[in-house]
XYZ file of C-alpha atoms in Angstrom:
363
model
C -37.083 16.403 -33.795
C -34.699 15.780 -30.866
C -31.565 17.879 -30.615
C -28.501 15.766 -31.545
C -25.928 15.198 -28.831
C -22.570 16.968 -29.334
C -19.871 14.753 -30.768
C -16.856 14.056 -28.617
C -13.387 14.097 -30.029
C -11.935 10.607 -30.092
C -9.254 10.024 -27.480
C -5.838 8.928 -28.727
C -5.214 5.220 -28.336
C -2.136 5.773 -26.185
C -1.669 9.426 -25.180
C 1.614 8.793 -23.367
C 3.273 6.568 -25.943
C 5.349 9.312 -27.501
C 6.483 10.632 -24.148
C 7.819 7.562 -22.371
C 11.328 8.278 -21.073
C 14.087 5.801 -20.353
C 16.457 5.519 -17.423
C 19.880 5.627 -19.000
C 21.527 3.855 -16.106
C 19.389 0.719 -16.104
C 17.850 0.710 -19.601
C 14.422 0.202 -18.046
C 11.404 2.165 -19.284
C 9.654 4.405 -16.802
C 6.040 3.698 -16.075
C 3.958 5.754 -18.503
C 1.786 7.027 -15.665
C 4.742 8.160 -13.576
C 5.831 11.224 -15.478
C 5.620 12.659 -18.941
C 8.324 14.695 -20.592
C 7.522 18.402 -20.430
C 6.149 20.478 -17.599
C 2.461 19.780 -18.105
C 2.167 16.353 -16.475
C 5.146 16.189 -14.118
C 4.370 15.096 -10.586
C 1.209 14.018 -8.842
C 1.097 16.811 -6.271
C 0.061 19.580 -8.652
C -3.601 20.330 -9.187
C -5.230 19.683 -12.546
C -5.128 23.341 -13.524
C -1.565 23.977 -12.368
C -0.279 20.990 -14.335
C -1.145 22.801 -17.527
C 0.213 26.178 -16.487
C 3.136 27.274 -18.622
C 6.396 27.947 -16.720
C 6.510 31.718 -17.278
C 2.771 32.429 -17.359
C 2.303 33.816 -13.849
C 3.668 37.181 -12.855
C 5.933 37.200 -9.855
C 4.416 38.547 -6.689
C 7.415 40.842 -6.330
C 8.524 41.490 -9.906
C 6.104 43.507 -12.066
C 7.782 42.406 -15.301
C 6.105 39.018 -14.854
C 9.272 36.937 -15.017
C 10.540 35.202 -11.890
C 14.110 36.223 -11.178
C 16.063 33.234 -9.893
C 19.008 33.077 -7.529
C 21.313 30.175 -6.719
C 23.486 30.136 -3.627
C 26.176 27.472 -3.137
C 28.082 26.344 -6.227
C 29.591 23.032 -5.203
C 29.372 19.604 -6.837
C 25.586 19.926 -7.152
C 24.996 23.669 -7.281
C 27.165 24.390 -10.307
C 25.509 21.942 -12.736
C 22.044 22.760 -11.397
C 22.630 26.489 -11.917
C 23.932 25.835 -15.404
C 20.754 23.958 -16.298
C 18.675 26.972 -15.229
C 20.795 29.203 -17.454
C 20.545 26.775 -20.357
C 16.755 26.814 -19.963
C 16.811 30.560 -20.565
C 16.170 31.778 -17.027
C 17.606 34.899 -15.438
C 19.921 33.622 -12.686
C 21.994 35.415 -10.050
C 24.654 33.330 -8.290
C 26.727 33.578 -5.123
C 29.342 31.336 -3.564
C 31.573 31.752 -0.544
C 34.678 31.129 -2.695
C 34.347 33.563 -5.593
C 36.329 31.475 -8.094
C 33.440 29.053 -8.522
C 31.217 31.828 -9.875
C 33.425 32.697 -12.851
C 32.290 29.972 -15.271
C 28.609 30.619 -14.579
C 29.004 34.370 -14.946
C 30.687 33.732 -18.278
C 27.669 31.588 -19.219
C 25.281 34.480 -18.499
C 24.666 34.512 -14.743
C 24.782 37.684 -12.668
C 27.340 37.724 -9.863
C 25.962 38.683 -6.431
C 28.188 40.380 -3.883
C 26.554 38.636 -0.904
C 23.563 36.491 0.048
C 21.708 39.726 0.831
C 22.463 41.063 -2.649
C 21.258 37.798 -4.179
C 18.009 37.915 -2.184
C 17.353 41.523 -3.178
C 17.687 40.720 -6.889
C 15.743 37.414 -6.870
C 12.140 36.290 -6.432
C 13.038 32.634 -5.862
C 16.327 31.684 -4.212
C 17.674 28.156 -4.572
C 20.485 27.021 -2.335
C 22.611 23.922 -1.809
C 25.268 24.029 0.882
C 27.114 21.508 3.013
C 25.167 21.245 6.262
C 22.861 22.988 8.722
C 25.655 25.250 10.004
C 26.318 26.495 6.474
C 22.578 27.060 5.917
C 22.396 29.007 9.189
C 25.285 31.234 8.107
C 23.855 32.247 4.729
C 20.343 32.740 6.142
C 21.123 34.563 9.397
C 24.787 35.631 9.253
C 26.093 39.102 8.355
C 24.866 40.296 4.926
C 22.617 37.214 4.846
C 19.317 36.429 3.166
C 17.307 37.399 6.249
C 18.688 40.962 6.164
C 16.962 41.648 2.809
C 13.198 42.190 2.339
C 11.545 38.823 1.686
C 7.772 39.284 1.501
C 6.400 37.345 -1.478
C 9.728 35.610 -2.040
C 10.676 31.946 -1.688
C 13.802 30.174 -0.462
C 14.183 26.613 -1.737
C 16.826 24.675 0.176
C 18.315 21.690 -1.664
C 20.705 20.952 1.232
C 20.307 17.796 3.313
C 19.772 18.784 6.946
C 17.837 17.580 9.978
C 14.045 17.936 9.571
C 13.894 19.835 12.869
C 16.510 22.278 11.584
C 14.474 22.861 8.413
C 11.339 23.651 10.423
C 13.266 25.984 12.744
C 14.948 27.858 9.864
C 11.644 28.265 8.038
C 9.896 29.711 11.091
C 12.718 32.122 11.899
C 13.124 33.343 8.305
C 9.408 34.046 7.949
C 9.531 36.066 11.176
C 12.691 37.900 10.119
C 11.758 39.097 6.627
C 8.527 37.408 5.484
C 10.085 34.920 3.036
C 8.591 31.438 2.704
C 10.595 28.208 2.762
C 10.632 24.915 0.891
C 12.924 22.126 2.031
C 13.783 20.184 -1.121
C 16.753 17.815 -0.720
C 17.917 16.041 -3.847
C 18.952 12.532 -4.862
C 20.833 11.450 -7.951
C 24.358 12.702 -7.369
C 26.491 14.780 -9.689
C 25.472 12.689 -12.677
C 21.810 13.474 -12.025
C 22.606 17.162 -11.535
C 24.422 17.337 -14.866
C 21.769 15.420 -16.802
C 18.720 16.932 -15.101
C 17.524 13.552 -13.820
C 17.496 14.329 -10.094
C 14.714 13.198 -7.793
C 13.711 16.055 -5.474
C 11.430 15.583 -2.475
C 9.836 18.680 -0.997
C 8.212 19.985 2.159
C 6.225 23.230 2.216
C 2.944 24.833 1.181
C 1.219 23.471 -1.929
C 0.939 26.888 -3.606
C 4.665 27.479 -3.141
C 5.458 24.040 -4.571
C 3.368 24.817 -7.668
C 5.096 28.161 -8.080
C 8.623 26.710 -8.176
C 7.772 23.487 -10.005
C 8.607 24.648 -13.566
C 12.007 25.921 -12.483
C 12.851 22.854 -10.402
C 11.957 20.634 -13.353
C 14.666 22.330 -15.388
C 17.038 20.635 -12.937
C 15.229 17.416 -12.025
C 13.189 14.559 -13.416
C 10.898 14.262 -10.391
C 9.658 16.854 -7.912
C 7.343 15.370 -5.282
C 5.478 17.303 -2.598
C 5.687 15.114 0.509
C 3.905 17.347 3.026
C 4.569 20.370 5.259
C 7.967 21.863 6.051
C 10.431 19.171 7.097
C 8.726 16.398 5.109
C 11.240 16.715 2.282
C 14.149 16.242 4.681
C 12.509 13.204 6.285
C 11.986 11.672 2.848
C 15.648 12.284 2.029
C 16.623 10.373 5.167
C 14.607 7.395 3.915
C 16.467 7.754 0.618
C 19.818 7.746 2.411
C 18.958 4.622 4.384
C 18.466 2.861 1.050
C 21.441 4.401 -0.778
C 23.881 4.133 2.117
C 23.029 0.486 2.729
C 23.132 -0.193 -1.027
C 26.670 1.189 -1.254
C 27.790 -1.009 1.630
C 26.099 -4.141 0.259
C 27.321 -3.580 -3.308
C 30.869 -3.095 -2.011
C 30.530 -6.429 -0.217
C 29.176 -8.271 -3.266
C 31.819 -6.746 -5.527
C 34.633 -7.774 -3.176
C 33.227 -11.305 -3.002
C 33.296 -11.515 -6.799
C 36.889 -10.241 -7.010
C 38.185 -12.502 -4.232
C 36.431 -15.535 -5.751
C 38.148 -14.925 -9.073
C 35.303 -13.798 -11.321
C 35.146 -10.616 -13.381
C 33.271 -8.171 -11.155
C 32.973 -5.749 -14.090
C 30.394 -8.143 -15.552
C 28.137 -8.223 -12.480
C 25.860 -5.434 -13.800
C 25.452 -7.291 -17.107
C 24.918 -10.665 -15.456
C 22.351 -9.415 -12.951
C 20.479 -7.031 -15.265
C 16.742 -7.752 -15.259
C 16.861 -9.899 -12.124
C 15.761 -9.004 -8.607
C 19.238 -7.644 -7.803
C 19.194 -5.182 -10.680
C 19.021 -1.481 -9.845
C 20.434 1.874 -10.843
C 22.996 1.688 -7.990
C 24.149 -1.741 -9.206
C 24.637 -0.470 -12.745
C 26.299 2.788 -11.688
C 28.278 1.963 -8.543
C 29.851 -1.425 -9.243
C 31.852 -0.432 -12.362
C 33.180 2.624 -10.530
C 34.183 0.508 -7.523
C 35.938 -2.139 -9.621
C 37.726 0.330 -11.891
C 38.579 2.789 -9.120
C 36.708 5.697 -10.738
C 36.306 8.284 -7.989
C 36.757 11.601 -9.771
C 34.533 13.462 -9.893
C 33.016 11.867 -6.787
C 29.360 10.870 -6.817
C 29.229 12.210 -3.271
C 31.576 12.684 -0.340
C 31.982 10.181 2.484
C 31.361 12.975 5.002
C 28.011 13.823 3.400
C 26.727 10.250 3.548
C 27.936 9.867 7.122
C 26.213 13.118 8.136
C 22.925 11.882 6.706
C 23.178 8.444 8.296
C 23.943 10.058 11.656
C 20.781 12.143 11.211
C 18.865 8.951 10.425
C 20.072 7.491 13.721
C 18.970 10.609 15.613
C 15.478 10.704 14.075
C 15.162 6.943 14.556
C 15.909 7.332 18.268
C 13.362 10.140 18.588
C 10.679 8.112 16.805
C 11.576 4.741 18.399
C 12.373 3.276 14.976
C 14.819 0.344 14.776
C 17.410 0.947 12.038
C 20.037 -1.795 12.464
C 21.105 -1.840 8.798
C 21.441 1.936 8.523
C 23.360 2.009 11.812
C 25.846 -0.567 10.511
C 26.225 1.335 7.241
C 26.918 4.483 9.265
C 29.732 2.767 11.148
C 31.240 1.491 7.892
C 31.243 5.017 6.491
C 32.827 6.226 9.736
C 35.635 3.719 9.146
C 35.867 4.860 5.514
C 36.173 8.479 6.644
C 39.055 7.567 8.950
C 40.778 5.498 6.255
C 40.128 7.556 3.119
C 39.276 11.065 4.325
C 36.072 13.090 4.669
C 36.163 14.412 1.091
C 36.800 11.045 -0.550
C 34.166 9.564 -2.863
C 31.575 7.617 -0.872
C 32.157 4.600 -3.159
C 35.612 4.234 -1.647
C 33.819 2.261 1.060
C 34.699 -0.634 -1.273
C 38.378 -0.214 -0.397
C 37.777 -1.055 3.269
C 37.688 -4.755 2.404
C 40.831 -4.798 0.253
C 43.415 -7.403 1.227
C 46.367 -5.029 1.258
C 46.644 -1.752 3.097
C 45.119 1.122 1.151
C 47.048 4.390 1.506
C 44.962 7.380 2.507
C 44.832 10.437 0.248
C 47.032 12.341 2.712
C 49.840 9.785 2.622
């Protein structure tokens, strides 16, 4: 008598149905295959086995207790809400900021206060950081009492800052030589709203094993975490993002001003265009803020967008890539910086086309 074949368990009719998430800004469902709520199926870069690894399952290479100790350096518009999400997820977090006052609320929420970047590195296995520019990154990595002055073998530095891809590669090489720490460049997109709600998109460059190691912690702060290639690839991807976002801000400011000057209610543009080819998260989020003059807290500073678009122009020149739209957007943000100030909300680009003179914040 032949041996019966083993019975297979029936597959569910729609295994992702219960996990489909929704973009709050646009009310559009995400593609079921894109990501699933929970760590197990986030991102396409992870291997099959690592997708199912629980966040705290692996022991740290440097911490025998088996729990990764996290550090966060730079508590600005993005760093503060991102650090808070790590704390709310139950992680052990040490924080440091150049101006000490910004640490108080997080320390009250359970974070440990570090005395310096070196102190933070010594008490952490994975260090996250988000600072203004490459000069600020250089200072906290290689300045006095910096990260590079502490032992770093087996440790990881994950840089959420937006800097030149060449700078990211240079910093990674020098840090590894200085103290043995590895580097992931992981710039973010989604603004302060995304940082608060944990819906950021983060694009990363680095080694695959390092990406897998930090993935569960990053996904406490972000909706998407995509490995784009070796060191520097995350920063290059962010530049592509900024071409799109910077041009979108400029174009949406233009369309909104046309609506206002033509006498229609620009507040209703997002409703009227929803579901059409012009619909997008920027349309739904930016236009109401432009029309109603909502700029506090800012979604991002003019100076930050201009810095990124200037980097786009530099990389485009190096790679012989024509970027006429991004170049024009960069000049518009340069005008906005002169008119509104470097720290003004980037959406104040809308005010450049106002009929009357717009007073600057300093006046």
